[in-house]
XYZ file of C-alpha atoms in Angstrom:
207
model
C -0.014 -0.035 0.001
C 0.921 3.548 -0.392
C 2.342 5.840 2.613
C 4.741 5.422 5.199
C 5.123 6.987 8.582
C 6.049 10.493 8.955
C 7.667 11.958 11.975
C 4.947 12.155 14.602
C 3.696 11.008 17.847
C 4.242 7.498 19.045
C 0.644 6.518 18.763
C 0.439 8.029 15.191
C 3.465 5.976 14.141
C 1.755 2.976 15.419
C -1.180 3.684 13.523
C 0.772 4.151 10.376
C 2.480 0.724 10.966
C -1.128 -0.879 11.235
C -2.424 0.716 8.057
C 0.760 1.672 5.999
C 2.950 -1.323 5.942
C 5.535 -0.510 2.979
C 4.816 -2.664 -0.253
C 7.564 -5.081 -0.135
C 6.614 -7.527 -2.513
C 9.220 -10.295 -2.282
C 7.288 -13.186 -4.021
C 8.358 -16.627 -3.079
C 6.033 -18.714 -5.066
C 5.883 -19.238 -8.798
C 3.235 -21.014 -10.793
C 4.435 -24.394 -12.096
C 3.229 -25.952 -15.382
C 0.895 -28.885 -15.054
C 2.736 -32.114 -15.354
C 1.037 -35.117 -16.821
C 1.383 -38.867 -16.297
C 1.217 -41.584 -18.902
C 0.346 -45.254 -18.226
C 2.275 -48.324 -19.889
C 0.782 -51.013 -21.952
C 0.453 -53.912 -19.657
C -0.198 -56.444 -22.433
C 2.358 -59.157 -22.585
C 2.923 -61.468 -25.455
C 4.319 -64.819 -25.633
C 7.762 -65.199 -27.498
C 6.684 -68.357 -29.054
C 2.778 -68.197 -29.640
C 1.037 -65.299 -30.696
C -2.537 -64.576 -29.223
C -5.399 -66.038 -31.028
C -7.040 -62.471 -31.264
C -5.184 -59.297 -32.333
C -3.902 -57.537 -29.162
C -5.641 -54.321 -28.319
C -3.362 -51.250 -28.563
C -4.339 -49.264 -25.469
C -3.392 -45.577 -25.674
C -1.352 -44.228 -22.971
C -3.648 -42.075 -20.718
C -3.417 -38.426 -21.889
C -2.091 -35.974 -19.424
C -4.390 -33.259 -18.314
C -4.526 -30.456 -20.877
C -2.122 -27.715 -19.600
C -3.466 -24.442 -18.921
C -2.755 -22.457 -22.274
C -1.948 -19.421 -20.104
C 0.432 -21.036 -17.716
C 3.571 -19.524 -19.369
C 2.143 -16.084 -19.160
C 1.082 -16.540 -15.573
C 4.599 -17.493 -14.682
C 5.912 -14.377 -16.448
C 3.568 -12.194 -14.431
C 4.848 -13.779 -11.210
C 8.482 -13.453 -12.573
C 7.860 -9.641 -12.941
C 6.236 -9.360 -9.702
C 9.307 -11.077 -8.003
C 11.849 -8.779 -10.023
C 10.005 -5.826 -8.873
C 9.783 -7.060 -5.280
C 13.627 -7.635 -5.267
C 14.231 -4.084 -6.296
C 11.687 -2.728 -3.930
C 13.378 -4.343 -1.153
C 16.569 -2.713 -1.834
C 14.743 0.711 -1.915
C 12.985 0.300 1.587
C 16.289 -0.817 3.224
C 17.694 2.601 2.618
C 14.588 4.712 2.094
C 15.655 5.367 -1.495
C 15.043 4.073 -4.890
C 18.536 5.353 -6.066
C 20.532 2.520 -7.387
C 17.519 0.273 -7.924
C 15.884 -0.945 -11.280
C 12.363 -0.448 -10.091
C 11.415 1.415 -13.365
C 12.100 -1.773 -15.420
C 9.212 -3.530 -13.536
C 6.777 -1.028 -12.224
C 4.760 1.530 -14.197
C 4.182 5.200 -13.101
C 1.114 4.323 -10.860
C 2.861 1.693 -8.996
C 6.258 3.570 -8.612
C 4.277 6.591 -7.310
C 2.925 4.745 -4.408
C 6.368 3.136 -3.681
C 7.898 6.568 -3.803
C 5.497 8.057 -1.374
C 6.450 5.246 1.048
C 10.070 6.076 0.337
C 9.561 9.694 1.055
C 7.706 9.166 4.246
C 10.241 6.701 5.439
C 12.985 9.271 4.741
C 11.253 12.087 6.467
C 10.488 9.909 9.601
C 14.117 8.691 9.657
C 13.180 5.054 9.326
C 13.934 2.251 7.157
C 12.577 -1.399 6.770
C 14.670 -4.384 8.395
C 13.911 -8.066 8.561
C 11.955 -9.797 5.773
C 8.631 -9.721 4.449
C 7.247 -13.219 3.299
C 5.110 -13.430 0.169
C 3.011 -16.281 -1.486
C 1.833 -14.711 -4.649
C -0.526 -16.190 -7.504
C -2.235 -14.997 -10.579
C -5.875 -15.156 -9.964
C -7.107 -13.460 -13.331
C -5.500 -12.947 -16.621
C -6.859 -11.703 -20.032
C -4.605 -12.414 -23.030
C -7.177 -11.513 -25.484
C -7.488 -7.879 -24.665
C -5.440 -5.346 -26.678
C -3.284 -4.738 -23.782
C -3.194 -8.205 -21.754
C -3.899 -7.828 -18.028
C -3.439 -9.776 -14.983
C -4.321 -9.625 -11.447
C -2.132 -11.076 -8.435
C -3.150 -12.186 -5.030
C -0.392 -12.350 -2.308
C -0.448 -13.764 1.193
C 2.091 -11.334 3.080
C 3.889 -12.665 6.104
C 5.039 -10.082 8.467
C 6.494 -12.458 10.984
C 9.924 -11.283 10.338
C 9.152 -7.462 9.313
C 10.611 -4.609 11.213
C 10.432 -0.946 10.796
C 13.641 0.517 12.356
C 13.859 4.131 13.633
C 17.526 5.375 12.706
C 17.035 8.266 14.850
C 15.990 6.830 18.009
C 18.118 3.506 17.017
C 15.416 1.090 17.788
C 12.703 -1.198 16.235
C 9.300 0.255 16.247
C 6.990 -2.553 16.962
C 3.865 -3.487 15.003
C 0.634 -3.063 16.919
C -0.768 -5.939 18.486
C -3.927 -5.733 16.252
C -1.763 -5.930 13.104
C -2.313 -9.226 11.259
C 0.800 -11.061 10.678
C -0.674 -12.783 7.592
C -2.829 -10.868 5.167
C -3.841 -10.627 1.522
C -2.458 -7.961 -0.809
C -3.137 -7.442 -4.421
C -1.283 -6.310 -7.622
C -2.096 -5.751 -11.080
C -0.062 -6.046 -14.324
C -0.194 -5.343 -18.034
C 1.755 -6.572 -20.822
C 3.653 -3.887 -22.759
C 5.817 -4.738 -25.903
C 5.944 -8.390 -24.694
C 7.008 -7.563 -21.091
C 4.665 -7.847 -17.956
C 4.786 -4.628 -15.964
C 3.341 -4.257 -12.439
C 0.753 -1.303 -12.862
C -0.813 -1.182 -9.210
C -0.196 -2.564 -5.811
C -2.690 -2.528 -2.702
C -2.169 -4.170 0.559
C -5.246 -2.931 2.228
C -8.465 -4.598 2.821
C -7.609 -8.013 1.580
C -8.368 -9.899 4.722
C -6.172 -12.298 6.519
C -4.647 -15.469 4.978
């Protein structure tokens, strides 16, 4: 989600932590193509005497038809993963300098990230620890002029920390902050490449 804590009173900082957890999308799950299985012909023949009737040739059981969009779904998650890695670098120093966020995120998504970074910098805070992610593509439209996709991510804050560099201490999460909750993201395919166009970590419910 957009927005990070500005320098304010302790209660306000805690409120920001509850509702404005920076968007660290470090995806750890990618979609795998469906693998099929085949059955072997179990019929056996005698080496000396042929069967009295022609042997039936049983076709191997066909593998379940693969999702025709599986490759593109995997590409969406790959783009999401790449953006997440760059996002992690930015939040750890409260700056996008030296990152490649622009390769994976469009202006709308970047503006939300930049707002977080600005607020982190103003408050003298950075992100430490790790944010766990388990993302999947829930919807994809490859027939549109500009193909689109929607992702759902189960975010894990168990090892997440916001660190106050001025006070030199960790700002604890409020007790009411769910440690596992759903976030969402949107993507579009531009010139053959998937780009993350929007990120939202609010209102997704717990997972």
